[in-house]
XYZ file of C-alpha atoms in Angstrom:
649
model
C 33.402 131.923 47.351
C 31.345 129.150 46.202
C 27.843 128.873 44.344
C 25.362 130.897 46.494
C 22.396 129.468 48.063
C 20.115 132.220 46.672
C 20.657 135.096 44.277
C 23.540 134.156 42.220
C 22.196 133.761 39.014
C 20.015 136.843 39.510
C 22.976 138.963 39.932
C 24.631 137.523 36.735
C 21.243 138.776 34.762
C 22.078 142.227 36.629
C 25.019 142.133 34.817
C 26.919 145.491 32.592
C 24.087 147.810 33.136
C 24.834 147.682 36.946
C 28.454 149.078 36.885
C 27.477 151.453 33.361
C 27.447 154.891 34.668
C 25.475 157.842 33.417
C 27.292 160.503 31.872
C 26.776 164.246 32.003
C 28.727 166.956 31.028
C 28.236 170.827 31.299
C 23.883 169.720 31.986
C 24.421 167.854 28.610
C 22.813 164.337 29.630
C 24.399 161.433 27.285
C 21.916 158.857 26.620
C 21.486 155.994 29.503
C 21.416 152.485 29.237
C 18.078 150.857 28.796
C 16.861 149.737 32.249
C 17.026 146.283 33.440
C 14.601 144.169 32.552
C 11.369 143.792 33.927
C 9.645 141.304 36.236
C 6.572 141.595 34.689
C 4.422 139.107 36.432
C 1.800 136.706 34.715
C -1.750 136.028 36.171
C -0.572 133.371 37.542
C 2.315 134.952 39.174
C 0.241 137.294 40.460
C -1.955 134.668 42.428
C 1.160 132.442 43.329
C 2.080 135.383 45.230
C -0.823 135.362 47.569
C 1.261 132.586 49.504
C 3.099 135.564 50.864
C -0.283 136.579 52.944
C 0.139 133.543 55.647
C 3.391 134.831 56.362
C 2.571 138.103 56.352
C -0.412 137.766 58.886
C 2.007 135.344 61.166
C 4.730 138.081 61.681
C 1.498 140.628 62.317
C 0.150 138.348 64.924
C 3.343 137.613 66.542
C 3.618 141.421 66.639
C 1.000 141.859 69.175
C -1.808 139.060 69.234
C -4.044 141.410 71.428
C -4.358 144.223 68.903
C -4.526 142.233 65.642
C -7.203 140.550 67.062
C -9.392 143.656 68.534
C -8.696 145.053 65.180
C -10.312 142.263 63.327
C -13.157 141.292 66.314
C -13.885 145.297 65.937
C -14.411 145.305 61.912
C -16.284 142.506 62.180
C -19.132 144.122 64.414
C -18.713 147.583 62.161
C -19.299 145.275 59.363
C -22.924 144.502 60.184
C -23.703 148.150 61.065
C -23.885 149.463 57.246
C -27.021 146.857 56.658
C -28.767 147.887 60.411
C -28.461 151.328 59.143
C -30.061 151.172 55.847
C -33.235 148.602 57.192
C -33.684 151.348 60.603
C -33.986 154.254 58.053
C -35.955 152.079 55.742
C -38.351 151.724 59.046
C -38.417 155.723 59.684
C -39.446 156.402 56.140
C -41.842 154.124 56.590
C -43.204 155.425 59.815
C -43.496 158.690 58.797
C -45.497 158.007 55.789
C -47.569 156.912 57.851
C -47.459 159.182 60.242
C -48.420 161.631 57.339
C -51.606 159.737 56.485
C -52.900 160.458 60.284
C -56.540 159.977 59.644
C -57.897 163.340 61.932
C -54.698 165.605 60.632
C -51.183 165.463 62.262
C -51.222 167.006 65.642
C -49.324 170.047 66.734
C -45.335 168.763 67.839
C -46.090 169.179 71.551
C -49.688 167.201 71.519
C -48.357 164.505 69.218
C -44.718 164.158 71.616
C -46.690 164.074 74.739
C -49.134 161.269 73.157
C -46.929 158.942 72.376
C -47.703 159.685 69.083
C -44.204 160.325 67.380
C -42.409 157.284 70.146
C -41.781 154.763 66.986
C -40.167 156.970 64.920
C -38.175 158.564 67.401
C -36.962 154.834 69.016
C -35.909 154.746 65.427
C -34.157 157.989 64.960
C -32.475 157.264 68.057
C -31.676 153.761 67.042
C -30.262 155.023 63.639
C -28.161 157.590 65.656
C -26.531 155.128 67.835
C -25.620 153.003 65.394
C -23.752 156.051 63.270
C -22.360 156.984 66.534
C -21.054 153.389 67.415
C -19.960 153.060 63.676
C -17.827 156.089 64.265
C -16.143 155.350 67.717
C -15.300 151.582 66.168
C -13.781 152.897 63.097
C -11.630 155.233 65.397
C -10.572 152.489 67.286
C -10.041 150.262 64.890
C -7.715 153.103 63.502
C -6.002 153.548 66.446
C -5.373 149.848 66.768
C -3.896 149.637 63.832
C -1.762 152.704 63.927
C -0.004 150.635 67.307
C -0.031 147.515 65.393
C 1.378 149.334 62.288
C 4.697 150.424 64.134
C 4.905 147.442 66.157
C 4.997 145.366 62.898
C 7.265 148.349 61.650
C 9.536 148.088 64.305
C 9.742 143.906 64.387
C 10.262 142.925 60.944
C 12.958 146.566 60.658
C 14.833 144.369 63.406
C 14.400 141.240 61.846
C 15.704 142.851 58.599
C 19.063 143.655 60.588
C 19.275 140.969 62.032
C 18.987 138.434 59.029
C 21.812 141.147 57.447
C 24.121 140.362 59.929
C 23.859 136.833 59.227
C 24.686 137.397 55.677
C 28.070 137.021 53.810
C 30.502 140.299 53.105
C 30.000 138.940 49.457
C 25.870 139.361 49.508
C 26.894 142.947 50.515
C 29.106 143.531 47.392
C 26.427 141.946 44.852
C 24.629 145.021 43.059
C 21.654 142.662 42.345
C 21.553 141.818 46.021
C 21.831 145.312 46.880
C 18.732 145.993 44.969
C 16.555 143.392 46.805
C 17.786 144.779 50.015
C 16.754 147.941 48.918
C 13.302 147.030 48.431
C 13.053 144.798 51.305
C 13.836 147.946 53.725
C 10.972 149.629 51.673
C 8.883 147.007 52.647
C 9.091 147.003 56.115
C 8.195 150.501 56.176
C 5.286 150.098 53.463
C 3.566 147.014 53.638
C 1.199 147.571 56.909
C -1.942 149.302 54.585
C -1.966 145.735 53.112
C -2.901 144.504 56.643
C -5.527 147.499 56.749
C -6.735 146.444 53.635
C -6.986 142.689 54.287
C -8.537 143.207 57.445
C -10.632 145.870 55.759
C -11.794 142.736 53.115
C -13.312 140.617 55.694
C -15.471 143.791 56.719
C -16.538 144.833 53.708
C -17.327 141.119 52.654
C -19.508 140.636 55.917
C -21.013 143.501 54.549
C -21.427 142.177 51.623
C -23.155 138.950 53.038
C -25.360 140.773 55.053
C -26.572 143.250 51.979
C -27.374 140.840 49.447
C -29.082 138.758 51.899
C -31.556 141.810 51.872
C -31.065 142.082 47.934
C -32.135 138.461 47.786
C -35.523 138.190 49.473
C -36.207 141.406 46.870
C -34.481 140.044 43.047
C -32.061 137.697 43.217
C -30.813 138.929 39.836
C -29.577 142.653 40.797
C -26.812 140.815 42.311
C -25.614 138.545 39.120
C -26.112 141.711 36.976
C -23.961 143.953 39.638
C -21.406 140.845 39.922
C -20.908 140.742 35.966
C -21.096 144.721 35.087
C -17.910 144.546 38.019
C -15.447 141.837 36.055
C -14.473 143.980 33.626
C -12.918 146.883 36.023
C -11.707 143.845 38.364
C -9.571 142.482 35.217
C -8.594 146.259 34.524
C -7.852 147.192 37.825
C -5.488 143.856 38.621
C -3.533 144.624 35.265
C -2.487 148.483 36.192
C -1.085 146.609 39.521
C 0.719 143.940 38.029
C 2.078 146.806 35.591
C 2.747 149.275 38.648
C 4.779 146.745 40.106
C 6.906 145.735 37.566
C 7.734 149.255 36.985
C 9.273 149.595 40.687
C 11.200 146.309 40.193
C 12.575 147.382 36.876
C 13.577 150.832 38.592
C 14.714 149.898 41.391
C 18.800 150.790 40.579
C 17.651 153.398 39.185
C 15.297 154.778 42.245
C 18.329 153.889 44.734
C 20.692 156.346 42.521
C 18.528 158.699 42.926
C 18.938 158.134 46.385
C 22.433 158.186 46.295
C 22.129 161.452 44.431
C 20.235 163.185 46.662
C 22.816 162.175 50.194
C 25.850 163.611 48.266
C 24.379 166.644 46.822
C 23.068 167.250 50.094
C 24.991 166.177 53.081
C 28.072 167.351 55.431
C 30.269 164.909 54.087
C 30.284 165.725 50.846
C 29.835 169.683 50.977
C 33.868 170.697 50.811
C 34.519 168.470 47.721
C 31.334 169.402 46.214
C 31.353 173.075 46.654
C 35.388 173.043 45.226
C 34.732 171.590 42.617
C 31.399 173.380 41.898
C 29.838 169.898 41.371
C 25.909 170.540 42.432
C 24.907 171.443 39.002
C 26.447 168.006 37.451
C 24.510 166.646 40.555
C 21.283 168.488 40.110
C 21.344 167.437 36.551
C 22.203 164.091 36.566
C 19.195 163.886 39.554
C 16.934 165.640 37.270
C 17.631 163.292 34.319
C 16.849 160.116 36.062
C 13.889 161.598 38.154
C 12.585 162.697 35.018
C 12.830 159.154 33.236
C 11.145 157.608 36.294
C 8.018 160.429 35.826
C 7.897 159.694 31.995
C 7.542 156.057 32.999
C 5.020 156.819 35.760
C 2.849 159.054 33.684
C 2.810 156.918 30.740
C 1.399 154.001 33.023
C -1.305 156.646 35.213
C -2.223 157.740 31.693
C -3.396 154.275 30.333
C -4.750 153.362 33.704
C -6.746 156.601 34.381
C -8.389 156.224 30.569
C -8.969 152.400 30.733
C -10.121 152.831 34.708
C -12.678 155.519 33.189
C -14.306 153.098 30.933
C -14.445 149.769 32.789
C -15.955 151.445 35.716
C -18.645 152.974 33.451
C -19.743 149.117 33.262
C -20.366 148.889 36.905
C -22.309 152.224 36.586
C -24.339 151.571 33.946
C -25.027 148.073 35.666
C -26.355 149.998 39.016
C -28.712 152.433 37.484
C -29.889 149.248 35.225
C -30.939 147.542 38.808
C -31.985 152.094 40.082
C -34.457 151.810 37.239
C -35.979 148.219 37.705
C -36.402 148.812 41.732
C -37.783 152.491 40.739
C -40.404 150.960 38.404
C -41.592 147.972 41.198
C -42.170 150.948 43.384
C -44.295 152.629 40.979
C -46.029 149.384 40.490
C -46.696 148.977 44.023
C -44.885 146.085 44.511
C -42.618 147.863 47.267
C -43.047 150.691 49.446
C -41.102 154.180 49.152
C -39.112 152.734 52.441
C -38.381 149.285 50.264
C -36.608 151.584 47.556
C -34.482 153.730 50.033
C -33.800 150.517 51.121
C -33.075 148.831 47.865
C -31.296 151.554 46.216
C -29.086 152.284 49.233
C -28.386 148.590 49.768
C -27.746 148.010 45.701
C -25.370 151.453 45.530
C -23.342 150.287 48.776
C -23.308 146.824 47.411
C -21.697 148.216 44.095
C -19.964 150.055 46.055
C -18.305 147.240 48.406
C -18.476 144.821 45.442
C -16.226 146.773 43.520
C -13.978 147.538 46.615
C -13.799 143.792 47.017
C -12.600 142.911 43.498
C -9.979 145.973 43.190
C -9.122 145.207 46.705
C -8.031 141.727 45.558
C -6.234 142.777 42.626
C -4.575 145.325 45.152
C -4.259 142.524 47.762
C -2.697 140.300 44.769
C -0.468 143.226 43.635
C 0.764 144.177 47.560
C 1.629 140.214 47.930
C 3.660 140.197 44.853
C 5.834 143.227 47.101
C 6.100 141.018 49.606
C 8.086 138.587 47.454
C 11.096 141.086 47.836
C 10.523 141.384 51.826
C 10.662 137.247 51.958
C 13.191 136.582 49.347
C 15.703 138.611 51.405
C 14.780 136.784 54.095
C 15.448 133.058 51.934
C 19.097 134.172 51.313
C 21.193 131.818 53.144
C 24.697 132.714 54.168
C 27.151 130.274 52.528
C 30.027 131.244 55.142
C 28.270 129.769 58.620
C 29.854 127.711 61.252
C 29.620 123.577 61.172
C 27.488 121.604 63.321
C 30.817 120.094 64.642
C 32.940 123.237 64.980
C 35.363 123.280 67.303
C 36.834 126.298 69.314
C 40.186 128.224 68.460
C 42.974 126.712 70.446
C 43.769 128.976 73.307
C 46.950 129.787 72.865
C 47.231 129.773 69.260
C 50.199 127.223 68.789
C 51.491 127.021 64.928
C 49.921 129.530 63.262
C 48.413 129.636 59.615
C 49.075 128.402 56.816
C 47.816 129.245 53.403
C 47.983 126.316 50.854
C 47.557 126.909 47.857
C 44.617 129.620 47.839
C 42.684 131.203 45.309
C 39.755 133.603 45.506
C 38.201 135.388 42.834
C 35.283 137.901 43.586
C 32.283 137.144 41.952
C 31.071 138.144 38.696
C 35.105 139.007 38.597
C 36.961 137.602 35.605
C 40.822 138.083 37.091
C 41.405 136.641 40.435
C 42.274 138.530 43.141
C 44.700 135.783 45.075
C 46.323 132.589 43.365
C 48.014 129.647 44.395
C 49.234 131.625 47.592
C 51.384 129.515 49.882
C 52.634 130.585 52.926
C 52.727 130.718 56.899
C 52.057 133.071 59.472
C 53.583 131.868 62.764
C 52.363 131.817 66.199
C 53.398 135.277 67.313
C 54.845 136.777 64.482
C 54.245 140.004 63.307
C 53.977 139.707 59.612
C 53.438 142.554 57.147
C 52.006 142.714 53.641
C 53.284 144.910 50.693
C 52.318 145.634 47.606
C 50.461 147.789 44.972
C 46.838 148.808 44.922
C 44.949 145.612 43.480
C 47.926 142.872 45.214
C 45.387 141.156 46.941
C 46.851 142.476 50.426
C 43.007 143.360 51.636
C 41.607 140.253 50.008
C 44.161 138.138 52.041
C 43.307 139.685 54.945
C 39.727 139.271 54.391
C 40.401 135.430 54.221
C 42.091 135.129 56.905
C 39.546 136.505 59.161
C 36.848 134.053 56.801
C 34.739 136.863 55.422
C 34.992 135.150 52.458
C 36.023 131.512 51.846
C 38.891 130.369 49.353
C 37.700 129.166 45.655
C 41.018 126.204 45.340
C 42.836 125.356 48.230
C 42.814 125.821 52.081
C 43.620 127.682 55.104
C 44.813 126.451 58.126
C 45.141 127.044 61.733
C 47.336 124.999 63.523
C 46.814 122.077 61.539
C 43.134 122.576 61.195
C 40.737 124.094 58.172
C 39.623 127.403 59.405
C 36.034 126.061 58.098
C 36.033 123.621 61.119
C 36.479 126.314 63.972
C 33.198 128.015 65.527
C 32.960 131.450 62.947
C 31.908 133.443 65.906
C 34.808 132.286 68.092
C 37.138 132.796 65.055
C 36.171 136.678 65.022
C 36.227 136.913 68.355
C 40.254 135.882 68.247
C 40.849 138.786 65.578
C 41.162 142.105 66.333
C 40.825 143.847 62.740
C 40.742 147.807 61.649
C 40.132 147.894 58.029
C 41.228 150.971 55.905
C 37.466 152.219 55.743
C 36.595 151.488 59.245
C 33.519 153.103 60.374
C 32.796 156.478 61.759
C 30.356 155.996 64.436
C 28.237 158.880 65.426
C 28.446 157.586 68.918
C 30.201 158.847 71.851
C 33.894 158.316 72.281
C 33.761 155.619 74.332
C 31.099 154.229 72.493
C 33.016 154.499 69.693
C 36.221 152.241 71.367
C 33.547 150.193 72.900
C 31.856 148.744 69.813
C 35.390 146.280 69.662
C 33.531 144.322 72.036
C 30.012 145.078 72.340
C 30.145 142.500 75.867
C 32.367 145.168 77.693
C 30.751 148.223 76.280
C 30.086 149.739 80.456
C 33.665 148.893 81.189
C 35.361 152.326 81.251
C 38.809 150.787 82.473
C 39.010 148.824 79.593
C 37.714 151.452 77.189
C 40.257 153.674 78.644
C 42.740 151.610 78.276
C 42.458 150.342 74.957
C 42.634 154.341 73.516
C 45.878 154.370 75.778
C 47.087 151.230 73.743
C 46.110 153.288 70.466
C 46.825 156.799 71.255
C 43.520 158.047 71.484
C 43.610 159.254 74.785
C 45.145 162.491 73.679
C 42.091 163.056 71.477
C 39.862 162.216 74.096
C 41.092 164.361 76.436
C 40.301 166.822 74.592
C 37.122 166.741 74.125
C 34.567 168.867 76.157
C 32.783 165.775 77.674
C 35.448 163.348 77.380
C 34.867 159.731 76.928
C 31.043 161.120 76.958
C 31.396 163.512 74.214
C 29.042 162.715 70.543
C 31.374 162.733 68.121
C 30.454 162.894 64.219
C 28.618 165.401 62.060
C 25.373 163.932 62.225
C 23.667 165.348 65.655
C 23.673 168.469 66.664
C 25.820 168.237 69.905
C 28.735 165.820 67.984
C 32.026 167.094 67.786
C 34.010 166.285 64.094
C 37.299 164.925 64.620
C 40.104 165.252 62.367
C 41.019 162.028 59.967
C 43.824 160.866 62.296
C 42.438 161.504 65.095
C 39.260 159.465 63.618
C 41.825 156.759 63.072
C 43.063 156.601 66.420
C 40.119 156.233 67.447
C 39.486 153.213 65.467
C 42.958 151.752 66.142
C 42.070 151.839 69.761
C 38.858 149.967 68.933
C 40.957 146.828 68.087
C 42.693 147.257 71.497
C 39.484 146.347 72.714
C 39.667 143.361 72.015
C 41.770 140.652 74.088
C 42.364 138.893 70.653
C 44.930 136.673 69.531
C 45.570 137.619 66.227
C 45.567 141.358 65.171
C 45.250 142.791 61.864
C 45.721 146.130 61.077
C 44.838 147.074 56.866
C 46.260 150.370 56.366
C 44.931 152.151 59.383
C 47.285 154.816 59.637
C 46.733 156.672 56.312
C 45.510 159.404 57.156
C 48.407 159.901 59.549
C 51.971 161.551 58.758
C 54.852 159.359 59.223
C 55.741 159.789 62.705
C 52.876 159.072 63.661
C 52.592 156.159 61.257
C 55.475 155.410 63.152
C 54.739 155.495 66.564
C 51.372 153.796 66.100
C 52.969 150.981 64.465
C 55.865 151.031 67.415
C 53.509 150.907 70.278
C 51.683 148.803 68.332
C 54.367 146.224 67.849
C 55.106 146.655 71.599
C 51.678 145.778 72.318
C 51.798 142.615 69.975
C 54.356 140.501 72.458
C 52.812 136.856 72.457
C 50.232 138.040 69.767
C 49.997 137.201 65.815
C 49.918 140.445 63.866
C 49.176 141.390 60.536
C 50.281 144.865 59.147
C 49.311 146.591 55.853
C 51.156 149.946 54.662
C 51.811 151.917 51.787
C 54.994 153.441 54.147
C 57.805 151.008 53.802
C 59.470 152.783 56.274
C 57.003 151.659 59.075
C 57.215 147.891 58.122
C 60.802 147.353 58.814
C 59.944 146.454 62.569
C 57.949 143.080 61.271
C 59.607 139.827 61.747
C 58.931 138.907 57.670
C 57.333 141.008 54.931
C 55.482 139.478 52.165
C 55.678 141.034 48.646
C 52.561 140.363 47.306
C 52.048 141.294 43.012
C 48.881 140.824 40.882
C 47.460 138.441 43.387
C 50.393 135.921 43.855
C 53.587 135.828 46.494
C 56.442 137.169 44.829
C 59.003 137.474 47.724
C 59.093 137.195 51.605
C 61.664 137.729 53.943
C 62.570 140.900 56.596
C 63.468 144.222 55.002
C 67.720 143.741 54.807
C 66.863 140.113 53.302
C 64.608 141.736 50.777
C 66.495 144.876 50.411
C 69.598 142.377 49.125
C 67.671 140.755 46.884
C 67.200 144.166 44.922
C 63.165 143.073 43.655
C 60.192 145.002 43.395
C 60.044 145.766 47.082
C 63.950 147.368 46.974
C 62.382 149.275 43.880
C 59.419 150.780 45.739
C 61.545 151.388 49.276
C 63.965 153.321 47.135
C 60.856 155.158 45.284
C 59.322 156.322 48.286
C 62.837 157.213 50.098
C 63.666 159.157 47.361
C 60.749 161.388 48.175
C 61.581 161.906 51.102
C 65.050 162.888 50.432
């Protein structure tokens, strides 16, 4: 329809590559198209993306406020435990130096345990062991906290996801470019929840921070400065190789959801026959293998430059901690501190590096995770176009004049030819219309209008009088009854399957039995070893396949559901032979009394029973009348009648 709120442009840039296939012939892989360009995200990007985080740590607190905040209260005690364990061993080394310079000889074990003699070093052996114990138990709960919160989070923002999709227009569904960002938005609500490890982790690790180099600073200020400036360097490396590694799964991503495609056809029940016929599984396997393998080339090429550059910038912070080793080694042998000071010291000044360095990778990381969470948020900033007004109005009950198309013309996006133009016509208050035409008319694409999937690019549509823009969208569906051509298979029961017409009457048997009377699906059903009951579908292991009519009948009965006032039916009946073509479209047109109908068919035959055909060509009305009118007028539609009766003679 019109310009899109979000994402338009975008899939413009997507542009040839997306609809360029990859060739391969006999395992001979032709060359593929360059990739589409990267986002490769500038410094400043990369910290303009750390407005993501708020967001981020609103939908984890909405998840469950309770364990997002006994996950951060508990890190925040653990935090101050790495400090109280360093100063209590600092005090045992201490004590048992001294102990060791006992002025009358150290006692036997017994004498000195029963004098009191060993009770201050083993307060603090005991101390010390508490402390690794309750360091222990509050990392395992802070583990399992976050394992809850994890698939809590999981589980809210998947729904959200769905939900947000169902808002959005058929066309956002049809963009490649938008198919991409959904793509990696579903990969980010399933792996995005270490970044709330992580940030939680950095306020730990920077309490711990605090509380060692408030040690390190009643000692030499000036370890920490040197430890600080010997860390930039792998900091700087460390946020580049993030940046990169993310612009490498952006540029891949059509290529990484190929793949994906790849591996459900080569590998799944609905594509074995054709597959196995054809002897297709080495083009597959190939064609898998080709891509996979330009993804690792890519991927190896970056771990390659990071492992090498990683190396050296880290051997900066090392050579910056043994620097600060060596200085606290020779105050010790000076006497300025005690052997417990430089256990102390050294343990404080390798965690520190340790922590330090965690810290600045950790932000890169944190900056790099953020940037991911641009494609989980930008999904959610795309805004249908096709929504109902603030002051629509409900669909007149009955439906009293009908449509009327004035004038329309759509054209699918990115699409140079248009798919319907200046199409004018009406289809009356309980008339059963039908629609002919070659493949490419615009029969689908009218009937895709009419329901408002998509809105018209010139002109109008009207129902009784009124634009179909100013009628409530959700009441407007709820007046159509529609079974599209590639309706879906539902591994769901058989009832369930009938019921999802009208997800509100889902528990009402009568009417689910009912409606597969109205479609002749009851035969089917009855069938089945468990009935209405009975999992049908390939996908579980107790589901029963159905045949491709009976699939359809199935699907025709799903629009029965419905106590609609307009019904559309696009080509339904194709996998069906002609009687029953025939007798679907009979009881079907014995079943529309008082109703507006639409029918699509290849089977000229089974349209004679409308009240007017329209001959649509190339987009644009080229006849109309009922079948003797159009028969006498000896056009395209007397052509193809004759065509297909010919075949049958």
């Amino acid at each position: 329809g019109g310009p899109r709120a979000v994402g338009r442009a975008a899939a413009q840039r997507a542009g040839a590559f997306r609809n360029r296939p990859i060739t391969a012939l006999a395992g001979t892989m032709i060359a593929m198209p360059a990739p589409t360009p990267s986002k490769n995200p500038s410094l400043r990007e990369r910290f303009q993306a750390l407005r993501n985080l708020p967001p981020f740590l609103r939908q984890i607190w909405q998840a469950s406020p309770w364990l997002a905040t006994a996950s951060l209260g508990l890190r925040v005690i653990r935090a101050l435990l790495p400090v109280g364990m360093l100063y209590v061993g600092k005090l045992i080394i201490d004590a048992a130096l001294l102990l060791s310079r006992h002025e009358a000889g150290f006692p036997p074990f017994s004498e000195a345990l029963s004098s009191g003699l060993l009770n201050p070093l083993l307060v603090l052996l005991a101390l010390e062991f508490g402390l690794a114990i309750a360091s222990d138990l509050l990392g395992r709960i802070v583990s399992y906290a976050d394992t809850l919160l994890s698939e809590l989070f999981t589980n809210a923002t998947s729904v959200r996801l769905m939900e947000h999709a169902a808002e959005l227009d058929l066309e956002d569904f049809e963009d490649p470019d938008l198919q991409d960002k959904l793509d990696r938005a579903r990969r980010q609500t399933m792996g995005r929840m270490n970044l709330m490890s992580q940030l939680f982790g950095q306020v730990q690790d920077a309490i711990t921070v605090a509380s060692l180099a408030v040690g390190l600073l009643v000692y030499a200020p000036w370890l920490i400065l040197l430890l600080a400036v010997a860390l930039v360097p792998a900091f700087i490396g460390e946020s580049h190789f993030n940046a990169a590694g993310y612009s490498l799964n952006f540029q891949w991503t059509p290529e990484r959801r190929q793949l994906d495609y790849l591996r459900q056809i080569g590998a799944s029940v609905e594509t074995a026959k054709e597959v196995k016929i054809f002897n297709l599984h080495r083009f597959l396997i190939d064609r898998y293998r080709f891509l996979a393998d330009k993804f690792f080339q890519a991927n190896r090429r970056l771990a390659r430059k990071r492992a090498f550059w990683g190396t050296l910038l880290a051997a900066l912070g090392t050579l910056g901690y043994y620097t600060a080793y060596a200085y606290i080694a020779w105050r010790t042998v000076r006497g300025d501190f005690s052997i417990g000071d430089l256990t102390f010291l050294a343990g404080s000044f390798l965690r520190l590096r340790q922590l330090l360095e965690g810290l600045l990778i950790g932000f890169s990381q944190v900056a790099s995770q953020a940037l991911y969470l641009d494609d989980l948020f930008s999904f959610f900033q795309i805004q249908p176009e096709i929504h109902s007004r603030t002051d629509a109005v409900p669909v007149p009950q009955p439906i009293i004049l009908g449509f009327v198309f004035d004038n329309v013309g759509f054209r699918y996006p990115e699409a140079e030819r248009w798919a319907v133009r200046h199409l004018s016509f009406e289809l009356r208050a309980g008339e059963v219309l039908a629609l002919v035409g070659e493949n490419g008319a615009g029969k689908t694409t009218l009937v895709k209008l009419l329901a408002r999937l998509y809105d018209p690019d010139e002109g109008r549509i009207l129902l009784d009088g009124r634009d179909l823009r100013d009628y409530d969208l959700d009441d407007l569906r709820a007046n159509m009854g529609v079974i599209f051509q590639d309706f879906v298979r539902y591994n769901l029961t058989a009832g369930e399957n009938i019921g999802v017409g009208l997800v509100g009457a889902m528990d009402d048997q009568t009417r689910i039995r009912d409606a597969a009377r109205r479609g002749m699906a009851d035969e089917v059903i009855a069938g089945l070893p468990d009935g209405y009951d009975q999992l049908i579908g390939r996908r579980f292991k107790q589901g029963v396949d159905l045949s491709g009519g009976q699939w359809q009948k199935i699907a025709i009965a799903r629009a029965y559901m419905r106590d609609a006032q307009v019904m559309i039916l696009d080509e339904p009946t194709a996998a069906l032979d002609a009687r029953a073509e025939f007798e679907v479209f009979q009881r079907f047109k014995e079943l529309s009394d008082n109703r507006t109908a639409v029918l699509i068919s290849h089977r000229f035959s089974s349209v004679r029973m409308a009240d007017r055909i329209l001959v649509l060509a190339e987009g644009r009305l080229e006849a109309s009348g009922t079948h003797a009118e159009l028969m006498a007028q000896g056009g395209r539609y007397a052509e193809l009648f004759e065509l297909q009766a010919a075949g049958y003679r």
